[in-house]
Coordinates of C-alpha atoms in Angstrom, one line a residue:
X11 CA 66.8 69.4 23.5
X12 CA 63.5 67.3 24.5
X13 CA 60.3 69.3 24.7
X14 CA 58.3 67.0 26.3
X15 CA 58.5 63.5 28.7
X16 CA 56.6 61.2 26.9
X17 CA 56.0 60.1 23.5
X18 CA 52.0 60.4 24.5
X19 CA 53.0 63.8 25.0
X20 CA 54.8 64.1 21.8
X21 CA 51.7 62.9 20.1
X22 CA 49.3 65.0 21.5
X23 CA 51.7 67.8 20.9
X24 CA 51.5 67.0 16.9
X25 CA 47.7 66.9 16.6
X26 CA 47.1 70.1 17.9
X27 CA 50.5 71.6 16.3
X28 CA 48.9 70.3 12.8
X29 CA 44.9 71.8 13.9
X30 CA 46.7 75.1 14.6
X31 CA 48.5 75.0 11.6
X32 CA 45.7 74.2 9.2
X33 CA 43.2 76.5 11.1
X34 CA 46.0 79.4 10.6
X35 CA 46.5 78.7 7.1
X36 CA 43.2 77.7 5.8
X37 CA 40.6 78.5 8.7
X38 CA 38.8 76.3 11.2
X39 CA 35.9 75.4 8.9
X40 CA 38.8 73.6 7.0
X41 CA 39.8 71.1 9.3
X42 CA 36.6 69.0 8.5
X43 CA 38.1 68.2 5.3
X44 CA 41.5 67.5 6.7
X45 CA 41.0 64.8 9.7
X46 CA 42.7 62.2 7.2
X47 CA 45.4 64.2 6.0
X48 CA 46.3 65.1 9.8
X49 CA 45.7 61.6 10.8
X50 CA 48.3 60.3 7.9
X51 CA 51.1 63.3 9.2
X52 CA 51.2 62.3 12.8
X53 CA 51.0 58.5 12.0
X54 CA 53.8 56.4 10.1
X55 CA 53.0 54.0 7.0
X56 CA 53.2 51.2 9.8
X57 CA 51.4 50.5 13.4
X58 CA 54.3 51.6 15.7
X59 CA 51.3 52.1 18.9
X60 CA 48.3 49.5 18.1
X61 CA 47.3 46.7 16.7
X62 CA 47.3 48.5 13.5
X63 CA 47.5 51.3 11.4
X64 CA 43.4 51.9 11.3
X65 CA 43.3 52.0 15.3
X66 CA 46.2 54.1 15.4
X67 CA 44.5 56.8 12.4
X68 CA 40.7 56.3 14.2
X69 CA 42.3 57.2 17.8
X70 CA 44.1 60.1 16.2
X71 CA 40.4 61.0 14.8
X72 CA 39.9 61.3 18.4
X73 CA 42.2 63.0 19.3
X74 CA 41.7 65.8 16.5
X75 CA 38.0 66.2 17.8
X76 CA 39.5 67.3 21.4
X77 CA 41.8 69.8 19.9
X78 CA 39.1 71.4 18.0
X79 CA 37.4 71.3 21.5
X80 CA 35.9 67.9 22.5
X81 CA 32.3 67.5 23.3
X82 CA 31.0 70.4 23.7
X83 CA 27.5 68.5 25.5
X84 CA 30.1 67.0 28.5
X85 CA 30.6 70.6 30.8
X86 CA 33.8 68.4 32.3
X87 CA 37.3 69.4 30.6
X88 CA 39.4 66.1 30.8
X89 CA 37.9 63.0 28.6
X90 CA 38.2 59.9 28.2
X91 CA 38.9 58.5 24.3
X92 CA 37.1 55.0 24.8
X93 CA 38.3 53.7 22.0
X94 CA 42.2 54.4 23.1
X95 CA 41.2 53.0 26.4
X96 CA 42.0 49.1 25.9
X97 CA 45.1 47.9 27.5
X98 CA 44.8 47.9 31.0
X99 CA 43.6 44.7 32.5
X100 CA 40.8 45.4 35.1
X101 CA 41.9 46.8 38.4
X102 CA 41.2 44.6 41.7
X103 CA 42.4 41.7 43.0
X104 CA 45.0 39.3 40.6
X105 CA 47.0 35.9 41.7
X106 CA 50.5 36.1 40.1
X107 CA 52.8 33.8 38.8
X108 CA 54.2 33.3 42.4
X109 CA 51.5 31.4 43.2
X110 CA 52.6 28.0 43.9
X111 CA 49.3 25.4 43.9
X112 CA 49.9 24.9 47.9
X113 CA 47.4 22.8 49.6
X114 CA 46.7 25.0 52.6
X115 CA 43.9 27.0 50.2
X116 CA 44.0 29.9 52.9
X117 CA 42.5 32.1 50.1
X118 CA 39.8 30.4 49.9
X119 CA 39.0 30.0 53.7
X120 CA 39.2 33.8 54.0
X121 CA 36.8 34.8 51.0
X122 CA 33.7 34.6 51.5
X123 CA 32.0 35.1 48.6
X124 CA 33.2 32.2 47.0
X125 CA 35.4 34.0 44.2
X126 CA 38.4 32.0 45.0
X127 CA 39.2 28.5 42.7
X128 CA 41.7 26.1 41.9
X129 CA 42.9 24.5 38.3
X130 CA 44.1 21.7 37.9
X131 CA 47.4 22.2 39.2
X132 CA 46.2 24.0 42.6
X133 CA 46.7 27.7 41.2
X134 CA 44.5 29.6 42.3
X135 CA 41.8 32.0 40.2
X136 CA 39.7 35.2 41.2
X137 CA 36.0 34.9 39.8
X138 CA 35.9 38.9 38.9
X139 CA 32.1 38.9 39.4
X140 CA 32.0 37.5 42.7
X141 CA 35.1 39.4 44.3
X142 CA 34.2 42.7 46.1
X143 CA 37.7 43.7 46.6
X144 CA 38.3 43.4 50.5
X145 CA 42.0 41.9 50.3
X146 CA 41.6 39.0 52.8
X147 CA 42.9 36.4 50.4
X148 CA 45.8 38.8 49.7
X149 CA 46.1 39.3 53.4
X150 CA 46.4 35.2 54.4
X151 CA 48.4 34.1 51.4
X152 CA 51.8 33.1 52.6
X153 CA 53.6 33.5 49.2
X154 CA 52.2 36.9 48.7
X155 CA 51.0 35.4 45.4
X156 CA 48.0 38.1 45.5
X157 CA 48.1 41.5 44.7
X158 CA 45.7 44.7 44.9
X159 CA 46.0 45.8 40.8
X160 CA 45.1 49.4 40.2
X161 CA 44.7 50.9 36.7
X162 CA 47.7 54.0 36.3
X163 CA 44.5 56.7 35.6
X164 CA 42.7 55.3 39.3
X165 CA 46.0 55.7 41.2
X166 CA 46.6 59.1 40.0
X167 CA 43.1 60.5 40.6
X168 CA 43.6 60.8 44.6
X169 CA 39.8 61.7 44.3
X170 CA 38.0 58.1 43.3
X171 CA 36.5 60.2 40.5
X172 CA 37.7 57.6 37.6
X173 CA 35.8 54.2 37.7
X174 CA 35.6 51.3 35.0
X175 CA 32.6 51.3 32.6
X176 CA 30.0 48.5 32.6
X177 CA 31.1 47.0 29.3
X178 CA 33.0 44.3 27.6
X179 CA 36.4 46.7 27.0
X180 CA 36.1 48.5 30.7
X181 CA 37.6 51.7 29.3
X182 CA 37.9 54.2 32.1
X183 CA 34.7 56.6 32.8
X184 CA 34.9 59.9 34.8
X185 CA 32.4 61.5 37.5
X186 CA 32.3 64.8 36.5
X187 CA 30.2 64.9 40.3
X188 CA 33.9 64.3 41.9
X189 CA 36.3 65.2 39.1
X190 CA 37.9 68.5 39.3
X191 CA 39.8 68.7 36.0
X192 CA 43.5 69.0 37.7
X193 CA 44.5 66.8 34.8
X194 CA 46.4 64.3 36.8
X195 CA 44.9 60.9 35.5
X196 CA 45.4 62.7 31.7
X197 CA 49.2 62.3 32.5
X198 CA 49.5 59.1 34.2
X199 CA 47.5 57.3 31.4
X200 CA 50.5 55.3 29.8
X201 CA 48.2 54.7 26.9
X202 CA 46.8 58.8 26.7
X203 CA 43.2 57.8 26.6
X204 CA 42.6 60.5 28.9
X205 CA 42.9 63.8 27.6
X206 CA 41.7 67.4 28.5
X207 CA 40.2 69.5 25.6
X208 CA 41.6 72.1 23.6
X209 CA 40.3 75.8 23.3
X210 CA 42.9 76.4 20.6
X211 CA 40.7 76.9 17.8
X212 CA 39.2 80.1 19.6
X213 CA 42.8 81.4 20.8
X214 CA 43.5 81.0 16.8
X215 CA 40.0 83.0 15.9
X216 CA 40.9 85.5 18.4
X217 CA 44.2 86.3 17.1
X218 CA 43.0 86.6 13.3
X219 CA 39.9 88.7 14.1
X220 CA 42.0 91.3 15.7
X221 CA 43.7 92.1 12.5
X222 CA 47.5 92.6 13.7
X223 CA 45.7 94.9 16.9
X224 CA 43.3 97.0 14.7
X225 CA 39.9 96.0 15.5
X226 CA 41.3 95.1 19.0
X227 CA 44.0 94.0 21.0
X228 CA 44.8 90.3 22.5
X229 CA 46.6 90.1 25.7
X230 CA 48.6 87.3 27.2
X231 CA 48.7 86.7 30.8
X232 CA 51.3 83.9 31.4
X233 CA 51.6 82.3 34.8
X234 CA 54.7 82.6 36.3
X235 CA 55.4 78.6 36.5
X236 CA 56.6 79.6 33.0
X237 CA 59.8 80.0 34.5
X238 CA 60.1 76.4 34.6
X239 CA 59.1 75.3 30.9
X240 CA 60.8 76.1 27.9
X241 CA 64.6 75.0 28.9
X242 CA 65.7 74.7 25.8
X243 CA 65.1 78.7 25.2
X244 CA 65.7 81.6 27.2
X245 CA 62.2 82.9 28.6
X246 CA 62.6 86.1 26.6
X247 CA 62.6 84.7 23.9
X248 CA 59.4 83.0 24.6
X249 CA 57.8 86.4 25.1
X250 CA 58.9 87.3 22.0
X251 CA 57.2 84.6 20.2
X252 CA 54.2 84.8 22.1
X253 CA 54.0 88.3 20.2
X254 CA 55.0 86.8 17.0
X255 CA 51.5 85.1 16.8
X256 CA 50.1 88.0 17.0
X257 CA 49.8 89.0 20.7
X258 CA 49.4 92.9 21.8
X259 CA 51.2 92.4 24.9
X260 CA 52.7 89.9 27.4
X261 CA 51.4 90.3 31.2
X262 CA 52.7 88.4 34.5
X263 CA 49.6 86.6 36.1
X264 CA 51.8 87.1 38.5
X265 CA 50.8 90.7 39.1
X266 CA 47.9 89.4 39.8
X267 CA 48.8 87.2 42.8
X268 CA 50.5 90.7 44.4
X269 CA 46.7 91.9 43.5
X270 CA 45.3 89.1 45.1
X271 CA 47.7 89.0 48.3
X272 CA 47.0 92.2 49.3
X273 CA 43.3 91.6 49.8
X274 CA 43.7 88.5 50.6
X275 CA 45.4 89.3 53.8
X276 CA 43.0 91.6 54.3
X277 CA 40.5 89.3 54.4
X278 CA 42.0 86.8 56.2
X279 CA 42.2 89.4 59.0
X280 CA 38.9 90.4 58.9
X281 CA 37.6 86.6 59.2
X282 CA 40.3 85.2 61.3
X283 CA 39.8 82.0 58.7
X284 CA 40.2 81.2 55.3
X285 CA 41.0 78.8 52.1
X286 CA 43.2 80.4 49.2
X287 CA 41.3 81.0 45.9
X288 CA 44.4 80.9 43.6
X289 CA 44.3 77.1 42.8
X290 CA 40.9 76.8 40.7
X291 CA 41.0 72.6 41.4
X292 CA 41.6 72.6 44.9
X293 CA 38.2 75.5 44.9
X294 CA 36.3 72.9 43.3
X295 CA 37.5 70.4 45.9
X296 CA 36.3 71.9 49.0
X297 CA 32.8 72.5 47.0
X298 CA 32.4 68.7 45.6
X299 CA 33.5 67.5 48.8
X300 CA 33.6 70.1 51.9
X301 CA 30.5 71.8 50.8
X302 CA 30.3 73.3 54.8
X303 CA 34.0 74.8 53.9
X304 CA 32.3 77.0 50.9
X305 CA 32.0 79.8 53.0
X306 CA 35.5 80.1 54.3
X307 CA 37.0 79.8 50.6
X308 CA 38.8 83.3 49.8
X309 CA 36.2 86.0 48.2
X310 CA 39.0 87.0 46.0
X311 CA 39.4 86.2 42.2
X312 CA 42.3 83.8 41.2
X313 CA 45.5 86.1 40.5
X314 CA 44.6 84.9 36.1
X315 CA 40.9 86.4 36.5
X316 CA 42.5 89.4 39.1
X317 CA 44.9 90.8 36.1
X318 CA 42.3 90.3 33.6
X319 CA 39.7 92.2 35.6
X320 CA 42.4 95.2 35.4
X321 CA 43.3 94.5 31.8
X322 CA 39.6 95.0 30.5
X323 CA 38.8 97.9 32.9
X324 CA 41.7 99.3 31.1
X325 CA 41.2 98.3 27.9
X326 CA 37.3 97.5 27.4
X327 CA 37.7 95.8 23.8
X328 CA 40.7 93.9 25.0
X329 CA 40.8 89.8 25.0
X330 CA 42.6 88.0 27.8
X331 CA 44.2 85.1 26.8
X332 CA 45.7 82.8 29.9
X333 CA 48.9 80.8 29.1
X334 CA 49.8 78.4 31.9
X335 CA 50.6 74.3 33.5
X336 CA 46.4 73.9 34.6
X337 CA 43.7 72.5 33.0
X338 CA 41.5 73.3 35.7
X339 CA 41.9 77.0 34.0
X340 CA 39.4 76.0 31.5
X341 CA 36.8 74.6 33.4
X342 CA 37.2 78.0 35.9
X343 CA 36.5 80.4 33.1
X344 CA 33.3 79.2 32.8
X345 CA 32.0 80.5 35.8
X346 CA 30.2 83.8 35.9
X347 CA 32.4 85.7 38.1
X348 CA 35.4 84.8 35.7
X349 CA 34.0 84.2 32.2
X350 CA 33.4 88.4 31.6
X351 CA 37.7 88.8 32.2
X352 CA 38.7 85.5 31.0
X353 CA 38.2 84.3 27.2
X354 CA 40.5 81.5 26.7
X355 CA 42.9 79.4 28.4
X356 CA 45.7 77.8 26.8
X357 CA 48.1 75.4 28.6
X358 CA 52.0 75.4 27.9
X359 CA 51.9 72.1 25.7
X360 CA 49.1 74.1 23.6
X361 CA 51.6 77.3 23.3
X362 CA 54.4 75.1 22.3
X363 CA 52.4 74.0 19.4
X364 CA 51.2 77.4 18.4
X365 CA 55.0 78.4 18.5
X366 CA 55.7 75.3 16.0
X367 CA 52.7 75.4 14.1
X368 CA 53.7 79.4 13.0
X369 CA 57.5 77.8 12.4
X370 CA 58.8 80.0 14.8
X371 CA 62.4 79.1 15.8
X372 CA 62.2 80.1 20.1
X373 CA 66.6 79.8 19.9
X374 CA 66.8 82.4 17.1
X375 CA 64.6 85.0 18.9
X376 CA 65.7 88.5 20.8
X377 CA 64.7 88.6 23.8
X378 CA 61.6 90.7 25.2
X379 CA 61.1 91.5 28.8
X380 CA 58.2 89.9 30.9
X381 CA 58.9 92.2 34.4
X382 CA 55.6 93.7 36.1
X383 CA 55.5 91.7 39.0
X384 CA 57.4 91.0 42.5
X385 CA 59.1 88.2 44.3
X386 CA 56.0 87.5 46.5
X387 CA 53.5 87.1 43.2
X388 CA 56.1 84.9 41.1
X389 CA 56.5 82.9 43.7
X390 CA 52.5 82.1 43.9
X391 CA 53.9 79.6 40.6
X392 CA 55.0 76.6 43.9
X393 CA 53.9 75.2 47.0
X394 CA 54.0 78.1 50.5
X395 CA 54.5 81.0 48.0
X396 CA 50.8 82.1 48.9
X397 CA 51.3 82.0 52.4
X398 CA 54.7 83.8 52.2
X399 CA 53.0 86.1 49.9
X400 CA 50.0 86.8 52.6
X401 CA 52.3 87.3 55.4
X402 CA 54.3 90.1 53.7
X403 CA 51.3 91.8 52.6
X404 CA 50.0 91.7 56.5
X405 CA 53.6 93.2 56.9
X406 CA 53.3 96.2 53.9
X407 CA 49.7 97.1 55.4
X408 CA 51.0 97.0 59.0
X409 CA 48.0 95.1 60.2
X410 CA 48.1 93.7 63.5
X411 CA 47.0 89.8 62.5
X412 CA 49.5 86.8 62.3
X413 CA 48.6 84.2 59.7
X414 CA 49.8 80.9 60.4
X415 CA 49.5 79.1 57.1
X416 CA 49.2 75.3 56.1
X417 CA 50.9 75.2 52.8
X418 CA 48.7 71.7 51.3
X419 CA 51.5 70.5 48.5
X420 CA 48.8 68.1 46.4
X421 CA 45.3 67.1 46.9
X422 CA 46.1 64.6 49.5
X423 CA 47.1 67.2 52.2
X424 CA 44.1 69.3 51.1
X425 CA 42.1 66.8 52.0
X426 CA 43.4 65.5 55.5
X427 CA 44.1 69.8 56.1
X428 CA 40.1 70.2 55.4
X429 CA 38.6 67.3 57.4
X430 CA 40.3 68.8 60.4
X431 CA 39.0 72.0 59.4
X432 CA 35.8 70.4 58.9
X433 CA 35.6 68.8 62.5
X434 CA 37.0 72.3 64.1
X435 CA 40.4 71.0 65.5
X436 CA 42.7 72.7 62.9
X437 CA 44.9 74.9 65.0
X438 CA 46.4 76.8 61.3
X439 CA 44.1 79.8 60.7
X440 CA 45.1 79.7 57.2
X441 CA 45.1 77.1 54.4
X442 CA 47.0 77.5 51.1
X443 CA 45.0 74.5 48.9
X444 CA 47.3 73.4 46.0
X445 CA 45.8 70.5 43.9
X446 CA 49.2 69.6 42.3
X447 CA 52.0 68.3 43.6
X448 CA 54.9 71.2 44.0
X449 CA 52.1 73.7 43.3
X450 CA 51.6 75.3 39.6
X451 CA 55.0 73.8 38.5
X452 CA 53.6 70.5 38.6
X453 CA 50.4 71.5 36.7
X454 CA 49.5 68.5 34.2
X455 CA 49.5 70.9 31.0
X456 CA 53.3 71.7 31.6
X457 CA 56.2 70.2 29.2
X458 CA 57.7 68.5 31.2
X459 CA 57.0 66.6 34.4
X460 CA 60.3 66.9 36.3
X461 CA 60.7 67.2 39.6
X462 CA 60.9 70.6 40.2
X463 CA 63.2 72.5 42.8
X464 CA 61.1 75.3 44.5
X465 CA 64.3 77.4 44.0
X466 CA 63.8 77.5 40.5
X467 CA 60.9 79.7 41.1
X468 CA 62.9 81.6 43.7
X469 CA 65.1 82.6 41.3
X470 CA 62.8 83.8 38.7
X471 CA 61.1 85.6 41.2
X472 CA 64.2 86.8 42.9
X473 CA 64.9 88.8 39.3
X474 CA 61.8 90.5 39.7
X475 CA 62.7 94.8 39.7
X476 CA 59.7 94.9 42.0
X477 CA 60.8 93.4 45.6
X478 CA 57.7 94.6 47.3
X479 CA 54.1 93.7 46.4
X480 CA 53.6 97.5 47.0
X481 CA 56.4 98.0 44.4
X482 CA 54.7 96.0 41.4
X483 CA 51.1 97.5 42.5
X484 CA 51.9 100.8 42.3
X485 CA 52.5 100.4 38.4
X486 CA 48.5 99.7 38.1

């Protein structure tokens, strides 16, 4: 069974499985000494990627830096690996092959900056420096010889945070002004020069200072989109390994999200409008971008920092590890509010090669039980599970408010949900922001990339013993 969709998945999954293997074995300080060695285990003898071997080893250099945590001087999670960056012709404006050398030359009447010419046999040519993108030619050309070219990493970012660099190669550069770390362009990159950093190395440090639980104990709050990764294995038996590397206990972020809905709700009735909080990207949105929208953005924790907040009021000397499909979960643990609950986030490609780096064999596990949350929490994990989990919390509290949600399924209907909201002529009193598409299932640090049926969730969440958010909250 295939663990991941790509093969730029599969190598990404091998540098950090080799990093968490040597900084397991021989300790983190030791990697320094191994960047060759790793470099020669996830590469063949011959260039199978580049142009050759060398490229292929120096990227792979790269690579090994962002699993042992990137640059630590660039605040943004997701960067770019300039030197992996080097394939994709510049975006804009191209004449294809259908071109035929007519004599008409409407191209060239509608530019008008002069970027349009002819070779000797009539094709025509776009001057790069001269065009400023506005499509006429494209428009007039009765072949439909020209074409609007964009780069796989700008067409994913629905943002316009990813530009080209000033420079002979024009690798990709990143705003970290608009950029809100949802990882999207990381996946799309055909090439994976875009790629977000790894916190693995302090996940690793965490789980070998605690001493097997003794000096104190590590906890691992897994998002319920976990239901969703992992086919080849049964999901108790991925709770079981989770413990194998050393984990006290497994906890349902889910739980959470019934945390979170309750007062949620509550505000939402007090305020008569509000934003969700859950979906750290889409937070970051509405602050980069509907700045006036700030205040209307739920007061309440995400359901990861909600659960952690209980676990270390708990358990003071307790670390909260968060296993899950976002990369926006690292960039949201290091704000204030969050950072004192939450010390490290992992994704589910990160846990997979923690799993293989400890040799642990997922199909030849027992099975644990991961159950301490309800329906209306686990199904936070895809798009409208919020606002189904708000409404029944306005039912369990009997208040007298009705929400009427806008579930926003990827960043594009956050955005056209809050300009209406901005300009006052949003009739929904409620909007449930979800950066990726399909919610959390469709976060880009997930295995696989699927399209995901919103039953699946259902169904996890449907086996929940809890089948009121009251239910799994009275266990706190």
């Amino acid at each position: 069974m295939r663990k991941f969709d790509t093969k730029v998945q599969l190598l990404k999954y091998k540098v950090l499985r080799e990093v968490a293997r040597i900084a397991f074995d021989e300790g983190e300080f030791s990697l320094a000494n191994n960047f060759n060695d790793i470099a020669k285990t996830v590469t063949s003898d011959k260039a199978t990627m580049r142009c050759c071997i060398y490229k292929e080893r120096a990227i792979v250099a790269e690579r090994i830096k962002l699993a042992c945590g990137g640059n630590r001087a660039n605040p943004n999670i997701i960067e770019v690996i300039d030197i992996a960056c080097d394939e994709c012709p510049a975006s804009g404006y191209q004449v294809s092959h259908d071109c035929r050398g007519c004599i008409a030359h409407r191209c060239e009447g509608a530019c008008r900056k002069g970027a349009i010419s002819f070779d000797e046999n009539q094709k025509a040519h776009i001057d790069k420096t001269k065009c400023v993108n506005c499509g006429q030619c494209a428009k007039v050309c009765p072949y439909g010889a020209i074409s609007n070219y964009t780069r796989p990493c700008e067409k994913a970012c629905k943002i316009k945070a990813i530009s080209m660099a000033d420079s002979e190669e024009n690798p990709a550069q990143i705003d970290n002004n608009k950029c809100i770390n949802c990882g999207a362009c990381s996946y799309a990159c055909p090439f994976g020069a875009i790629m977000d950093k790894s916190f693995i190395l302090d996940a690793i440090r965490m789980l070998k200072d605690s001493n097997g639980g003794e000096n104190y104990k590590v906890y691992a709050v897994v998002a319920p989109s976990i239901a969703s990764q992992f086919v080849y294995a049964k999901l108790g038996q991925v709770v079981t390994a989770i413990k194998k590397l050393g984990f006290y206990s497994v906890v349902e972020a889910a739980l959470g999200a019934d945390i979170v809905a309750y007062s949620e709700s509550k505000e939402l009735a007090e305020k008569g409008f509000i934003t969700s909080s859950c979906c750290p990207a889409f937070v970051d949105y509405v602050k980069k971008f509907y700045p006036k929208l700030t205040d209307k953005i739920s007061h309440n924790l995400s359901p990861m920092a909600a659960i952690a907040k209980y676990i270390k009021e708990t358990d003071e000397t307790a670390k909260v590890i968060f296993i899950g499909p976002c990369t926006a979960k690292k960039a949201e643990i290091k704000q204030e509010k969050v950072a004192k609950y939450v010390d490290c986030v992992l994704t589910f490609e990160e846990l997979q090669a923690l799993i293989d780096s400890r040799d642990i064999e997922l199909t030849e596990l027992p099975e644990d039980v991961l159950d301490n949350a309800s329906y209306y929490g686990r199904i936070f994990a895809r798009s409208g599970g919020v606002s189904e989990a708000v409404g029944q919390a306005l039912k369990e509290q009997n208040i007298d408010f009705t929400v009427d949600p806008l579930p926003c399924d990827g960043i594009e209907e956050c955005k056209t949900a809050l300009l209406k909201a901005s300009r006052g002529i949003l009739k929904n009193n409620f909007i449930e922001g979800m950066a990726c598409v399909g919610g959390c299932i469709g976060g880009a640090g997930c295995l696989t990339h699927e399209a995901r049926d919103k039953n699946e969730i259902d169904k996890y969440g449907k086996e929940a013993l809890e089948k009121s958010i009251g239910d799994a909250l009275s266990q706190l």
